[in-house]
Amino acid sequence: MDQNKKVFELKKIAKSFDGEQILKGIDLDIHEKEFVTLLGPSGCGKTTTLRIIGGFVTPDSGDVLFLGKRINDIPPYKRKVNTVFQKYALFPHLDVFENVAFGLRLVKTPEKEIVQRVREMLALVNLSGFESRRVDLLSGGQQQRVAIARALVNRPNVLLLDEPLGALDLKLRKEMQIELKRIQQSLGITFVYVTHDQEEALTMSDTVVVMNEGRIQQIGTPQDIYNEPANAFTASFIGESNIISGIMHRDRLVEFAGRNYECVDGGFAKDEPVDIVVRPEDVEIAPATSEFLCGTVKDVIFKGVHYEMHVACNDFMWRVQSTDFTPVGAEVGLRITPEDIHIMHRTTYGGEKG
Amino acid sequence: MKLNARWTSYPYIVWMILFTVIPLFLIGYFAFTDASGDFTIANMEQAVKYIPALVKSVSLAAIATVLCLVLAYPFAFSMSRLSFERQKMMSMLIMLPMWMNFLLRTYAWQAILEDNGVINMLLNSVGLSSVKLINTSGAVVLGMVYNYIPFMILPLYSVMTKIDKSVLEAANDLGAGFFATLYRVILPLSMPGIVSGTTMVFVPAVSTFVISGMLGGVNNYLIGDLIETQFLGNSYDLNCGSATSLLLMIVVLITMAIFNHFSDEDAEEALV
Ligand SMILES: Nc1ncnc2c1ncn2[C@@H]1O[C@H](COP(=O)(O)OP(=O)(O)O)[C@@H](O)[C@H]1O
Ligand SMILES: [Mg+2]
C-alpha cells in the first residue's frame, strides 16, 4: 500500500434526502491499492457515500477530490471508477461475454483485444466457459462474479463494491471473501467496499471506516478498530463487548462497578464520566474473594473453542469467555487486568449495557 | 379443486371460431365467387386496381406510426421514471380522451382544421391569411397520430417500467453517456414494446375510414373508405369488397412480417 498517494479525498461531505440529513460531514482519504471498507449498520449512509464517490449522487456541500482534482460535477461515465452494484444490475439482454465486454466496446477496443481481455477476466472470476450463457439463468454467486468481471475488465483506478456478497449463503460468502481479496491483491486496484458485516470487514480490509448515523466513528486498521475502539459505538458494533459507565478519577485510575481499577489510559479531566469497554475474552474467572469484582454465573453456552457465560454483578450483566467450564449459579470473581480496560470519552451512544 | 385446462379454454375456442375463423372463411368465399355463387377471380382483378389507394393507406399509416413512435418513446420513458403516484396519474391522463367517442373526437378535429375552423379563425384574427388544413394528407396523419398514440405509449411504457434504474446506472458507470445508454441498453430492452406499439398503431391506421373520410376529403380516399363503400355505401358489392379486404389483410401481414423480421435483427445486432 502506498500510504502517500491519495486516490480519493472526501472533504466535509454533507447530503440530505427529503430534508433529512443522511451524511453529516464525511472526511475520508482513500489511498492507492488500499482495501477500504465502510462498515456500519443499515441506513447509516454507506451506500450514499459510495454513490458520491461513483458520481451517482452529488453532495450538498463538501468536495470530492480525485488525484487532487475536484470532481464534484463530473458524471459517472467520465470517472475512472467502476462499481459492483448491490443487486448486480447485469444487462438482461446481453450474455455473459457481452456483459463483461460492455465497457470495452464503448471505447472502441479492437475485437481481438476485447476477446482476450474478457476471457482473462472470466478466468479470474472462475467463469471460463460461461461466455454465451444468459445472465438471468446464472446463480446468485455467478451473477456476482459477472458483475465483478464487468467492472474490473475496464481496469479502473478504484473499484466500488456495495455489499456484493449480501445475497450469498454463508459458505459461498466466505469463499468469495477470500477470492475478492486475492483479486484485489493480484491486480493492485483500490477497493472501496461497503458492508454491515463486521467480521467481513475485519477479514478483508486494510482500513476499516466505521460509520453510524451519517458520521465516521473511527478509521483504522482492523486491529486498531478491534483493540482500540474509539467510542462505545465502535466497541459494541465490532465484536462483543462489555460497555459500562464509570468515572476517571485521575490518570491511570478509573472507578466502575463500584470498585477502583488501575488502568493504562490518561488525559481525561479529573473525575470525568467515561465509558469503559472490556472484551469478553479479556475477563478472567477467578475465586470469589474480595480481591475481585464478584458475581453469579447466570448462564453458560458452549461455543466450540470456549464457554460463553453471563455473570451478574450487582445490576450489570458481564459477558465472559473462558475455556474452563463453570456451572450456572456459581459465585465467581472477575479478574480484569489494566491493559484490557479501554476507556472512552462519553458519547451519546448508549451501547448495549448489561 | 382442479380446473381442467382443456375445459377452461373452450369458451375462447368457440369465440375464435364464431368471430374470427368463420368470418375469414366467408371473406375468402365471397372474394372468389360471383353474385350467383360461381367461382371467379374477377373480384381479385378488380381489387388489384385499388392498389394506388392501398399504397396511399400504407404510406400514411407508416408515417403516422413513425410519428407516434418518435413522440411516444421519450414520453413513455420519462413517464416510466416518475414516482408511482405520478405514473398512475399520467396513464389516467393518456386514457382520458379514449373515454370520449372516437367519432366525436374526430369531429372536434374537423372543427379545428376547417377552412373557417378554430385555427384559421385564430390566424385571421392576428392578420394572417388562412391555410388549407382540412382535406389534406397531413390532416389524416394528424388524426391517426392523435387517435392511436395511446396504443403506442402504453406498451412502450409497460416495457420501460421493467427497466431497472440500477441497470441504467451500471451502463453509466461503465462509461456510457446518454446516447450510448439509449442505443445499447434502453432501445434493445424496449424492443418488445416498440414491436407491439407499432403493430397496434399501424394496423388500425392502415384500415381506417373514419379519419380519412372526415379529415381527408376526396383526395385522401384510403383503402378503408373503399371497403366501406363496397359493404355499406353506394357501390355495394359484397364480393368485390371481400376481395379488397383480403388484399388489405395480405398487405398488412406482409408489412408486419417484414417489420418483425427487421426488429428481431435489430435486437440481435444490439447483442453484438
Ligand atoms: N435517493 C434517495 N432518496 C431518499 N432517501 C434516500 C435516498 N438514498 C438514500 N436515502 C436514505 O438515506 C439513508 C441512508 O441510506 P444508505 O446510504 O443507503 O444507507 P446504508 O447503505 O448504510 O444502508 C436511508 O435512510 C435511506 O432511506
Ligand atoms: Mg446500502
PDB file of N, CA and C and ligand atoms in Angstrom, chain A residues 16-18 20-23 40-51 57 86 162-163 194 196 211, chain B residues 165, ligand 1:
ATOM      1  N   SER A  16     -28.360  15.601   2.171  1.00  0.00           N
ATOM      2  CA  SER A  16     -29.695  15.392   2.747  1.00  0.00           C
ATOM      3  C   SER A  16     -30.615  14.813   1.685  1.00  0.00           C
ATOM      4  N   PHE A  17     -31.533  13.957   2.111  1.00  0.00           N
ATOM      5  CA  PHE A  17     -32.618  13.491   1.243  1.00  0.00           C
ATOM      6  C   PHE A  17     -33.928  13.861   1.915  1.00  0.00           C
ATOM      7  N   ASP A  18     -34.804  14.493   1.167  1.00  0.00           N
ATOM      8  CA  ASP A  18     -36.127  14.857   1.682  1.00  0.00           C
ATOM      9  C   ASP A  18     -36.015  15.567   3.033  1.00  0.00           C
ATOM     10  N   GLU A  20     -33.941  15.292   5.312  1.00  0.00           N
ATOM     11  CA  GLU A  20     -33.280  14.581   6.404  1.00  0.00           C
ATOM     12  C   GLU A  20     -31.800  14.456   6.086  1.00  0.00           C
ATOM     13  N   GLN A  21     -30.952  14.892   7.033  1.00  0.00           N
ATOM     14  CA  GLN A  21     -29.523  14.837   6.742  1.00  0.00           C
ATOM     15  C   GLN A  21     -29.011  13.416   6.910  1.00  0.00           C
ATOM     16  N   ILE A  22     -28.492  12.869   5.804  1.00  0.00           N
ATOM     17  CA  ILE A  22     -28.048  11.477   5.775  1.00  0.00           C
ATOM     18  C   ILE A  22     -26.542  11.402   6.035  1.00  0.00           C
ATOM     19  N   LEU A  23     -25.781  12.319   5.440  1.00  0.00           N
ATOM     20  CA  LEU A  23     -24.338  12.395   5.707  1.00  0.00           C
ATOM     21  C   LEU A  23     -24.054  13.728   6.390  1.00  0.00           C
ATOM     22  N   GLY A  40     -20.936  -0.257   8.886  1.00  0.00           N
ATOM     23  CA  GLY A  40     -21.890   0.396   9.779  1.00  0.00           C
ATOM     24  C   GLY A  40     -23.249  -0.250   9.625  1.00  0.00           C
ATOM     25  N   PRO A  41     -24.148   0.049  10.543  1.00  0.00           N
ATOM     26  CA  PRO A  41     -25.479  -0.561  10.471  1.00  0.00           C
ATOM     27  C   PRO A  41     -26.248  -0.058   9.260  1.00  0.00           C
ATOM     28  N   SER A  42     -27.273  -0.783   8.896  1.00  0.00           N
ATOM     29  CA  SER A  42     -28.095  -0.420   7.744  1.00  0.00           C
ATOM     30  C   SER A  42     -28.678   0.980   7.921  1.00  0.00           C
ATOM     31  N   GLY A  43     -28.606   1.774   6.867  1.00  0.00           N
ATOM     32  CA  GLY A  43     -29.187   3.116   6.914  1.00  0.00           C
ATOM     33  C   GLY A  43     -28.244   4.189   7.423  1.00  0.00           C
ATOM     34  N   CYS A  44     -26.968   3.838   7.684  1.00  0.00           N
ATOM     35  CA  CYS A  44     -26.062   4.833   8.265  1.00  0.00           C
ATOM     36  C   CYS A  44     -25.435   5.713   7.192  1.00  0.00           C
ATOM     37  N   GLY A  45     -25.666   5.394   5.903  1.00  0.00           N
ATOM     38  CA  GLY A  45     -25.152   6.260   4.844  1.00  0.00           C
ATOM     39  C   GLY A  45     -23.987   5.677   4.059  1.00  0.00           C
ATOM     40  N   LYS A  46     -23.743   4.399   4.167  1.00  0.00           N
ATOM     41  CA  LYS A  46     -22.630   3.772   3.439  1.00  0.00           C
ATOM     42  C   LYS A  46     -22.836   3.844   1.934  1.00  0.00           C
ATOM     43  N   THR A  47     -24.019   3.400   1.493  1.00  0.00           N
ATOM     44  CA  THR A  47     -24.292   3.406   0.054  1.00  0.00           C
ATOM     45  C   THR A  47     -24.221   4.824  -0.500  1.00  0.00           C
ATOM     46  N   THR A  48     -24.790   5.765   0.231  1.00  0.00           N
ATOM     47  CA  THR A  48     -24.768   7.156  -0.220  1.00  0.00           C
ATOM     48  C   THR A  48     -23.328   7.647  -0.382  1.00  0.00           C
ATOM     49  N   THR A  49     -22.461   7.312   0.579  1.00  0.00           N
ATOM     50  CA  THR A  49     -21.054   7.702   0.480  1.00  0.00           C
ATOM     51  C   THR A  49     -20.420   7.092  -0.770  1.00  0.00           C
ATOM     52  N   LEU A  50     -20.698   5.820  -0.999  1.00  0.00           N
ATOM     53  CA  LEU A  50     -20.137   5.127  -2.159  1.00  0.00           C
ATOM     54  C   LEU A  50     -20.644   5.745  -3.463  1.00  0.00           C
ATOM     55  N   ARG A  51     -21.925   6.106  -3.479  1.00  0.00           N
ATOM     56  CA  ARG A  51     -22.513   6.692  -4.681  1.00  0.00           C
ATOM     57  C   ARG A  51     -21.969   8.093  -4.951  1.00  0.00           C
ATOM     58  N   VAL A  57     -24.447  10.419  -6.910  1.00  0.00           N
ATOM     59  CA  VAL A  57     -25.064  11.377  -6.000  1.00  0.00           C
ATOM     60  C   VAL A  57     -24.119  12.565  -5.885  1.00  0.00           C
ATOM     61  N   GLN A  86     -25.195  -3.369  -5.648  1.00  0.00           N
ATOM     62  CA  GLN A  86     -25.759  -4.237  -4.620  1.00  0.00           C
ATOM     63  C   GLN A  86     -26.597  -5.363  -5.238  1.00  0.00           C
ATOM     64  N   ASP A 162     -20.722  -2.515  -3.375  1.00  0.00           N
ATOM     65  CA  ASP A 162     -21.773  -2.247  -2.397  1.00  0.00           C
ATOM     66  C   ASP A 162     -22.386  -3.556  -1.908  1.00  0.00           C
ATOM     67  N   GLU A 163     -22.010  -3.977  -0.729  1.00  0.00           N
ATOM     68  CA  GLU A 163     -22.479  -5.245  -0.150  1.00  0.00           C
ATOM     69  C   GLU A 163     -22.547  -6.333  -1.212  1.00  0.00           C
ATOM     70  N   VAL A 194     -18.372  -1.832   0.780  1.00  0.00           N
ATOM     71  CA  VAL A 194     -19.402  -1.499   1.770  1.00  0.00           C
ATOM     72  C   VAL A 194     -19.974  -2.777   2.361  1.00  0.00           C
ATOM     73  N   HIS A 196     -22.234  -4.363   6.147  1.00  0.00           N
ATOM     74  CA  HIS A 196     -22.660  -4.140   7.529  1.00  0.00           C
ATOM     75  C   HIS A 196     -22.191  -5.291   8.406  1.00  0.00           C
ATOM     76  N   MET A 211     -18.950   3.646  10.445  1.00  0.00           N
ATOM     77  CA  MET A 211     -19.899   4.754  10.315  1.00  0.00           C
ATOM     78  C   MET A 211     -21.131   4.504  11.153  1.00  0.00           C
TER      79      MET A 211
ATOM     80  N   LYS B 165     -33.603   0.933 -12.717  1.00  0.00           N
ATOM     81  CA  LYS B 165     -32.749   2.113 -12.669  1.00  0.00           C
ATOM     82  C   LYS B 165     -31.281   1.717 -12.511  1.00  0.00           C
TER      83      LYS B 165
HETATM   84  N1  LIG C   1     -32.312   8.683  -3.290  1.00  0.00           N
HETATM   85  C1  LIG C   1     -32.765   8.721  -2.025  1.00  0.00           C
HETATM   86  N2  LIG C   1     -33.887   9.385  -1.719  1.00  0.00           N
HETATM   87  C2  LIG C   1     -34.344   9.451  -0.458  1.00  0.00           C
HETATM   88  N3  LIG C   1     -33.740   8.875   0.596  1.00  0.00           N
HETATM   89  C3  LIG C   1     -32.614   8.192   0.368  1.00  0.00           C
HETATM   90  C4  LIG C   1     -32.062   8.073  -0.955  1.00  0.00           C
HETATM   91  N4  LIG C   1     -30.930   7.337  -0.876  1.00  0.00           N
HETATM   92  C5  LIG C   1     -30.786   7.013   0.423  1.00  0.00           C
HETATM   93  N5  LIG C   1     -31.783   7.517   1.172  1.00  0.00           N
HETATM   94  C6  LIG C   1     -31.932   7.378   2.634  1.00  0.00           C
HETATM   95  O1  LIG C   1     -30.692   7.634   3.216  1.00  0.00           O
HETATM   96  C7  LIG C   1     -30.467   6.768   4.309  1.00  0.00           C
HETATM   97  C8  LIG C   1     -29.109   6.113   4.185  1.00  0.00           C
HETATM   98  O2  LIG C   1     -29.141   5.283   3.075  1.00  0.00           O
HETATM   99  P1  LIG C   1     -27.892   4.446   2.587  1.00  0.00           P
HETATM  100  O3  LIG C   1     -26.782   5.350   2.237  1.00  0.00           O
HETATM  101  O4  LIG C   1     -28.411   3.557   1.515  1.00  0.00           O
HETATM  102  O5  LIG C   1     -27.521   3.595   3.879  1.00  0.00           O
HETATM  103  P2  LIG C   1     -26.743   2.216   4.006  1.00  0.00           P
HETATM  104  O6  LIG C   1     -26.151   1.858   2.688  1.00  0.00           O
HETATM  105  O7  LIG C   1     -25.713   2.467   5.048  1.00  0.00           O
HETATM  106  O8  LIG C   1     -27.746   1.222   4.471  1.00  0.00           O
HETATM  107  C9  LIG C   1     -31.632   5.811   4.359  1.00  0.00           C
HETATM  108  O9  LIG C   1     -32.496   6.216   5.384  1.00  0.00           O
HETATM  109  C10 LIG C   1     -32.274   5.959   3.017  1.00  0.00           C
HETATM  110  O10 LIG C   1     -33.659   5.792   3.114  1.00  0.00           O
END
